[in-house]
N, CA, C and O atoms as a GROMACS GRO file, in nm:
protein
  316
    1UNK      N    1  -1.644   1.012  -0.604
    1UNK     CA    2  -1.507   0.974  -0.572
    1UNK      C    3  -1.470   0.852  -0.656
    1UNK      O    4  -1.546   0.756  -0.665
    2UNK      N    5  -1.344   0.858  -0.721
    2UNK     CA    6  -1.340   0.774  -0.809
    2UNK      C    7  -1.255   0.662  -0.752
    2UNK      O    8  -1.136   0.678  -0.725
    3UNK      N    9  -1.325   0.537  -0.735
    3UNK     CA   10  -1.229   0.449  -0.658
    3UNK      C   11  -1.081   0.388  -0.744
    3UNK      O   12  -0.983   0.355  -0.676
    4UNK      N   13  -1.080   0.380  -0.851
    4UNK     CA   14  -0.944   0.384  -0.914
    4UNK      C   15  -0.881   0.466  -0.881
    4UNK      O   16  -0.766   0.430  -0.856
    5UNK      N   17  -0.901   0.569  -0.867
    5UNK     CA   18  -0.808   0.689  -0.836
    5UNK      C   19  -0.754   0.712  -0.691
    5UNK      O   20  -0.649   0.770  -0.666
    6UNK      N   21  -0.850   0.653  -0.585
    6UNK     CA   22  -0.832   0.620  -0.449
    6UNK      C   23  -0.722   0.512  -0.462
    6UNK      O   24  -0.609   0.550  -0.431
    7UNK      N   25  -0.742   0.348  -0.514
    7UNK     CA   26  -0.641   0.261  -0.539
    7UNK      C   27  -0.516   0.346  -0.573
    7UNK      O   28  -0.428   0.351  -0.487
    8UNK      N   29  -0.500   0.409  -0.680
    8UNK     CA   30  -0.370   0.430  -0.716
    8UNK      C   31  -0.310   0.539  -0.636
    8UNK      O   32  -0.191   0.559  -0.662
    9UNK      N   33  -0.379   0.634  -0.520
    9UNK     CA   34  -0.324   0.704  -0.472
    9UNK      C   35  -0.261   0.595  -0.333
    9UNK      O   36  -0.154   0.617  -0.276
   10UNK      N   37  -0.341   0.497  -0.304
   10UNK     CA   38  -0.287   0.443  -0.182
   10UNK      C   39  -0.155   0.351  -0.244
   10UNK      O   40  -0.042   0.346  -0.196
   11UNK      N   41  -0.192   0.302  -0.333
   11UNK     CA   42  -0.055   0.229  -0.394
   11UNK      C   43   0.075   0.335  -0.432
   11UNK      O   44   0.195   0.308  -0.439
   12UNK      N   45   0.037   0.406  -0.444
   12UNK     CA   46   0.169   0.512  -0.447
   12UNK      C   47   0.216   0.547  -0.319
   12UNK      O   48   0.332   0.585  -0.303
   13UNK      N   49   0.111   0.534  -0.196
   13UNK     CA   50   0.152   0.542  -0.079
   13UNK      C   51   0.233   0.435  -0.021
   13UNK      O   52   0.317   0.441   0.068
   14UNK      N   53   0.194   0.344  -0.083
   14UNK     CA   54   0.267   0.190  -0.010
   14UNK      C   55   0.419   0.201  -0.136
   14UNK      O   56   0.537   0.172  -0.116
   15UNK      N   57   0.377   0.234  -0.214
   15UNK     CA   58   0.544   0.235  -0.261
   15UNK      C   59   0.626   0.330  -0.214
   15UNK      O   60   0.747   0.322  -0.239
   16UNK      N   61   0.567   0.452  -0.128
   16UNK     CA   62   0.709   0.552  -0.121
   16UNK      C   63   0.757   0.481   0.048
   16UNK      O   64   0.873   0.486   0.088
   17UNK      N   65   0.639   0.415   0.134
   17UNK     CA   66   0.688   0.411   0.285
   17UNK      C   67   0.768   0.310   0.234
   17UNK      O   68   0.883   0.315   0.276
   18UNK      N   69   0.736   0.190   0.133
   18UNK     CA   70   0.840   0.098   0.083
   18UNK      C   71   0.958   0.107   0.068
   18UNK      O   72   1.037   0.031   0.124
   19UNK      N   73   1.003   0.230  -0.036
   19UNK     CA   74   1.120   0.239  -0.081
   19UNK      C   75   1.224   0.339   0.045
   19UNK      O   76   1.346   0.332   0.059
   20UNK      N   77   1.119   0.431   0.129
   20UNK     CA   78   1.165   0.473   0.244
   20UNK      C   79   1.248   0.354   0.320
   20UNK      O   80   1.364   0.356   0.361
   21UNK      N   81   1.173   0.277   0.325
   21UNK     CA   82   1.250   0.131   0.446
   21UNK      C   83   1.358   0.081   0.387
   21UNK      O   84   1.443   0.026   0.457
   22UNK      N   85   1.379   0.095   0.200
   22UNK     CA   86   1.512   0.041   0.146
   22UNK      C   87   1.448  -0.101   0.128
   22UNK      O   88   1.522  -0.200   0.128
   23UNK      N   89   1.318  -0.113   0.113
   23UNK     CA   90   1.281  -0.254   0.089
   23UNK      C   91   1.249  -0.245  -0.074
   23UNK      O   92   1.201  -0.149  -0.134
   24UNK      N   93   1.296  -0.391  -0.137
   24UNK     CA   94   1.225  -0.435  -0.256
   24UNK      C   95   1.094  -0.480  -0.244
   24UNK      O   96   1.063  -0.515  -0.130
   25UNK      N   97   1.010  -0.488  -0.326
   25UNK     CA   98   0.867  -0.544  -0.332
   25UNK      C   99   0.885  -0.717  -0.302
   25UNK      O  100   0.810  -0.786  -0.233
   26UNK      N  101   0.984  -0.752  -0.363
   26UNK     CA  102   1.044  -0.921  -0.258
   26UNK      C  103   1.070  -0.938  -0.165
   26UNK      O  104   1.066  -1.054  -0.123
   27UNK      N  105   1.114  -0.827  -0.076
   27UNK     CA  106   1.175  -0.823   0.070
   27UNK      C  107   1.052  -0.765   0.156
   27UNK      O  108   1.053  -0.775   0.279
   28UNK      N  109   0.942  -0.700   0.084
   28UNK     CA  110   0.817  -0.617   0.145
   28UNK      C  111   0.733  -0.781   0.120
   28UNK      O  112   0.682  -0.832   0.219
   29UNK      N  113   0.726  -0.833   0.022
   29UNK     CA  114   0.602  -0.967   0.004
   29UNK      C  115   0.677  -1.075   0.139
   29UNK      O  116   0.621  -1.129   0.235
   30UNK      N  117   0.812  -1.075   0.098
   30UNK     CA  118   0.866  -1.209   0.212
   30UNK      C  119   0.804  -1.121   0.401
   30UNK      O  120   0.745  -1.190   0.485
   31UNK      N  121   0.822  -1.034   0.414
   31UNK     CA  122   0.803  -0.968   0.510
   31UNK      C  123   0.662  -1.023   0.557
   31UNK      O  124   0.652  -1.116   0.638
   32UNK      N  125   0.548  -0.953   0.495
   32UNK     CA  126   0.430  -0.926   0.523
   32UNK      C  127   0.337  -1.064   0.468
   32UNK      O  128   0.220  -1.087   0.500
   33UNK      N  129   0.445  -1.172   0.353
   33UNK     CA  130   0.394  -1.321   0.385
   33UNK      C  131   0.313  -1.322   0.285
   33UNK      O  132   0.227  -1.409   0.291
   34UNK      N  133   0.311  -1.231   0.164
   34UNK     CA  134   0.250  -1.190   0.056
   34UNK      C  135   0.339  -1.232  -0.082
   34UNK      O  136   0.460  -1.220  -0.100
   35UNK      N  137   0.230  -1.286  -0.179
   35UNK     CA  138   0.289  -1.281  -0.262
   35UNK      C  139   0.350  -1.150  -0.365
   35UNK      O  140   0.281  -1.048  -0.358
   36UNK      N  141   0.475  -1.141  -0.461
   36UNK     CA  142   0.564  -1.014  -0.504
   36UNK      C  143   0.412  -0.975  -0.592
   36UNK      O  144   0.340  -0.878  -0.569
   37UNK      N  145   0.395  -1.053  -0.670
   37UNK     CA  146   0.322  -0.967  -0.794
   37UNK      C  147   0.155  -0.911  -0.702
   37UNK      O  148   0.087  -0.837  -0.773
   38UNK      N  149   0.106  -0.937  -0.588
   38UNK     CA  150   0.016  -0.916  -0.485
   38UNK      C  151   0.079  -0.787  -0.474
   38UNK      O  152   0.027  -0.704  -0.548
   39UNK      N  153   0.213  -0.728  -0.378
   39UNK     CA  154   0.244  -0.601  -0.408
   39UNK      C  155   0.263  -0.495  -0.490
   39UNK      O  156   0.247  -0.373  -0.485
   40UNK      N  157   0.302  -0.580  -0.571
   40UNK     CA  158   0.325  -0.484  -0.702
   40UNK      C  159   0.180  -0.454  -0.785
   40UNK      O  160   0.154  -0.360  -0.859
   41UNK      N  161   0.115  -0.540  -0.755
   41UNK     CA  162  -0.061  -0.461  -0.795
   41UNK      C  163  -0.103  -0.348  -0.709
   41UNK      O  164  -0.119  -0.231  -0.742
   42UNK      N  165  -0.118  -0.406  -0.583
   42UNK     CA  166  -0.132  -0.283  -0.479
   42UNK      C  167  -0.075  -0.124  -0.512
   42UNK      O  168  -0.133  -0.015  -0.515
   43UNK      N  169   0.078  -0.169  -0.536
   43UNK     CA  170   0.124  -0.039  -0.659
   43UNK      C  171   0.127   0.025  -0.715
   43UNK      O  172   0.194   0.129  -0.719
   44UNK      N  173   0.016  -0.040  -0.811
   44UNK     CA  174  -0.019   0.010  -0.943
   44UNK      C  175  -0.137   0.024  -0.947
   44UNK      O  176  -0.201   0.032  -1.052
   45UNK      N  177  -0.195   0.029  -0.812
   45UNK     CA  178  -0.339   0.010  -0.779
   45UNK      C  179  -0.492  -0.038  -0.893
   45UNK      O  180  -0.596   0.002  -0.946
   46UNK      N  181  -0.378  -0.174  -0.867
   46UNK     CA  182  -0.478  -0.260  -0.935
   46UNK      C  183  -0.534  -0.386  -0.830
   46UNK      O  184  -0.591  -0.485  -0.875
   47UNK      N  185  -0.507  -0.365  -0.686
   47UNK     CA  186  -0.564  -0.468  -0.592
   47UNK      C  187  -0.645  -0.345  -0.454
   47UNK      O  188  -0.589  -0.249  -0.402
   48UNK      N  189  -0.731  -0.377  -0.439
   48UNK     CA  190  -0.847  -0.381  -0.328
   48UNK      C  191  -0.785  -0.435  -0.208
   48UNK      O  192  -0.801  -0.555  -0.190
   49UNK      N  193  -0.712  -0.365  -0.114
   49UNK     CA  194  -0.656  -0.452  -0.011
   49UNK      C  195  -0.731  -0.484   0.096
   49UNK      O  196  -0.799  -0.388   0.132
   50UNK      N  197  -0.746  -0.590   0.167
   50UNK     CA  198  -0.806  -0.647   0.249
   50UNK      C  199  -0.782  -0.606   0.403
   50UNK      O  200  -0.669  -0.562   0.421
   51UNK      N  201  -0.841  -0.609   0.487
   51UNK     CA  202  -0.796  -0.546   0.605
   51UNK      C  203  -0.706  -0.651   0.667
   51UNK      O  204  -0.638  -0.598   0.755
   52UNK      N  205  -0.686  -0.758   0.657
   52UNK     CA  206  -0.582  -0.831   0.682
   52UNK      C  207  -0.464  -0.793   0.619
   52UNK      O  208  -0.360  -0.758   0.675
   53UNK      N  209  -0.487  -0.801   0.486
   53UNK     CA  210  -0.385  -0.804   0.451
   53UNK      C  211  -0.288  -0.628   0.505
   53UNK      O  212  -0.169  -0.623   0.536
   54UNK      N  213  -0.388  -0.503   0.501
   54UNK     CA  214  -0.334  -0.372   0.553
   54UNK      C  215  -0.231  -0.423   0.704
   54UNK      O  216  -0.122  -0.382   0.744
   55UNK      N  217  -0.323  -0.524   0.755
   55UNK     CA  218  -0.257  -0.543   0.920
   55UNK      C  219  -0.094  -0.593   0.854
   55UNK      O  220   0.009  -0.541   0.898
   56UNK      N  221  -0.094  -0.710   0.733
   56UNK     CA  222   0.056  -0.749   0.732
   56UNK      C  223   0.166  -0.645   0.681
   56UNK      O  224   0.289  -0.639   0.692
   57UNK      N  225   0.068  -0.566   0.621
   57UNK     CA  226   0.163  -0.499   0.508
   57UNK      C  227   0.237  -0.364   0.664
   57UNK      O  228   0.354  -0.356   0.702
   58UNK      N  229   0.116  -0.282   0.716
   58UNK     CA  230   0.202  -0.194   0.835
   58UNK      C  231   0.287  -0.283   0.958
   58UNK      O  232   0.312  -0.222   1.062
   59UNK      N  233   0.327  -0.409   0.946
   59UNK     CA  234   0.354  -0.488   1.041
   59UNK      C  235   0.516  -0.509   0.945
   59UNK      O  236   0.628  -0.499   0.996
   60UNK      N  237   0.488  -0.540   0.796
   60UNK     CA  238   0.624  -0.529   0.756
   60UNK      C  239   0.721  -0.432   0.751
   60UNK      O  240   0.844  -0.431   0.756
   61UNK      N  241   0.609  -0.328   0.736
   61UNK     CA  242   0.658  -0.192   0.757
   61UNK      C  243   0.683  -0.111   0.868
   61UNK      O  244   0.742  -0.004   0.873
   62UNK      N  245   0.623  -0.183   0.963
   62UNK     CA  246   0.678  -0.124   1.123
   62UNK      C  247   0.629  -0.009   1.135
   62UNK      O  248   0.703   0.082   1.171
   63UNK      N  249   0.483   0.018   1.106
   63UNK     CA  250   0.433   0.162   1.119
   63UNK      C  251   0.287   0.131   1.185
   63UNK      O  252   0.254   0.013   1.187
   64UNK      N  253   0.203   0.220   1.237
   64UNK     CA  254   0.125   0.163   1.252
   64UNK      C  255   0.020   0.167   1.134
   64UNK      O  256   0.038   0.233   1.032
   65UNK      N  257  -0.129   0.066   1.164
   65UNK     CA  258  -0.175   0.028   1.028
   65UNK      C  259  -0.229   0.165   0.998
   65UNK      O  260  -0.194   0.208   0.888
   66UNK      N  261  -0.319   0.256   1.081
   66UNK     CA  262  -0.360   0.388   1.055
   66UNK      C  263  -0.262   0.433   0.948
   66UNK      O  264  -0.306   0.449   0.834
   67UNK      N  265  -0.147   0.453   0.970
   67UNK     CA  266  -0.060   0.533   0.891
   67UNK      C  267  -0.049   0.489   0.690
   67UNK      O  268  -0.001   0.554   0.597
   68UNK      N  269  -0.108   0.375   0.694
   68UNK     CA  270  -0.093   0.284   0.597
   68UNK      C  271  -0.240   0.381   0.483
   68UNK      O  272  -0.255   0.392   0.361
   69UNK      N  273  -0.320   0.431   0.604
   69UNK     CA  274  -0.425   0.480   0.553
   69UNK      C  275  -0.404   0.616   0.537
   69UNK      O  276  -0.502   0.662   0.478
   70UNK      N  277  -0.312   0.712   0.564
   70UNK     CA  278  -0.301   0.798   0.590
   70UNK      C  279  -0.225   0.905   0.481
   70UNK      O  280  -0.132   0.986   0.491
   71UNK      N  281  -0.298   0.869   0.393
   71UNK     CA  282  -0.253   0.908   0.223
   71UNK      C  283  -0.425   1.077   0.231
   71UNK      O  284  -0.532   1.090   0.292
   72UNK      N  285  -0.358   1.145   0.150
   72UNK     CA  286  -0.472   1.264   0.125
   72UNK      C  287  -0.542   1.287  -0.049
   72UNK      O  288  -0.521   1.346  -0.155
   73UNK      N  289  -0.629   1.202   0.012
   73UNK     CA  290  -0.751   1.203  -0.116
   73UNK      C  291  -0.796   1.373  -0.139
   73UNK      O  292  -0.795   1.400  -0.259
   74UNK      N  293  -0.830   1.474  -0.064
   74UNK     CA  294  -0.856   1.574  -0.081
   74UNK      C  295  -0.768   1.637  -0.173
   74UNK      O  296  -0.805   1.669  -0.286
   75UNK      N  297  -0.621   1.662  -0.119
   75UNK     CA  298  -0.567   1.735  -0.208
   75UNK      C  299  -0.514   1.719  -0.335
   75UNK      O  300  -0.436   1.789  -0.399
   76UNK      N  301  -0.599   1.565  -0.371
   76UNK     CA  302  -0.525   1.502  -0.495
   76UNK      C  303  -0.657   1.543  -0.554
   76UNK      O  304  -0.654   1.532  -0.677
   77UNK      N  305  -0.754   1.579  -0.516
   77UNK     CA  306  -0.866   1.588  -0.641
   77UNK      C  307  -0.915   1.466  -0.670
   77UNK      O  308  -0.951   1.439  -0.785
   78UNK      N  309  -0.920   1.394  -0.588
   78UNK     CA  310  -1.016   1.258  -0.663
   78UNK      C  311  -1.224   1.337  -0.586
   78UNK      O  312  -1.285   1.399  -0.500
   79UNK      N  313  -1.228   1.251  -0.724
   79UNK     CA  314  -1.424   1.301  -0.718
   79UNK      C  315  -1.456   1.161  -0.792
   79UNK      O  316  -1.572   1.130  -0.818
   0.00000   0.00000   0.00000
């Protein structure tokens, strides 16, 4: 399983519930108490998120944190 490929599938996950809410990555960092370019790695899955930090980010997002995880590695083909 290729963990780059895990990163960038979850960062694509945090950008679509993002842009779902009508939030900018400034209005998602002020939210969740994070710095912008901190999200915008996550993004581009170039950051390792911390389980803290998962707790701020589904808390800005008003979902629960499970859901934050709740991206499908299977059907994307990561190995």
């Amino acid at each position: 399983m290729s963990e780059v490929k895990i990163l960038s599938l979850f960062g694509e996950h945090v950008k679509r519930m993002r842009t779902a809410k009508g939030y900018s990555q400034e209005q998602l960092a002020a939210f969740a108490n994070l710095d912008r370019t901190y999200i915008s790695g996550i993004e581009r899955g170039q950051r390792n998120v911390s389980l803290i930090n998962l707790f701020k980010l589904a808390k800005a997002l008003d979902v629960p944190t499970k859901q934050l995880l709740d991206f499908d590695i299977e059907s994307n083909n990561v190995q």
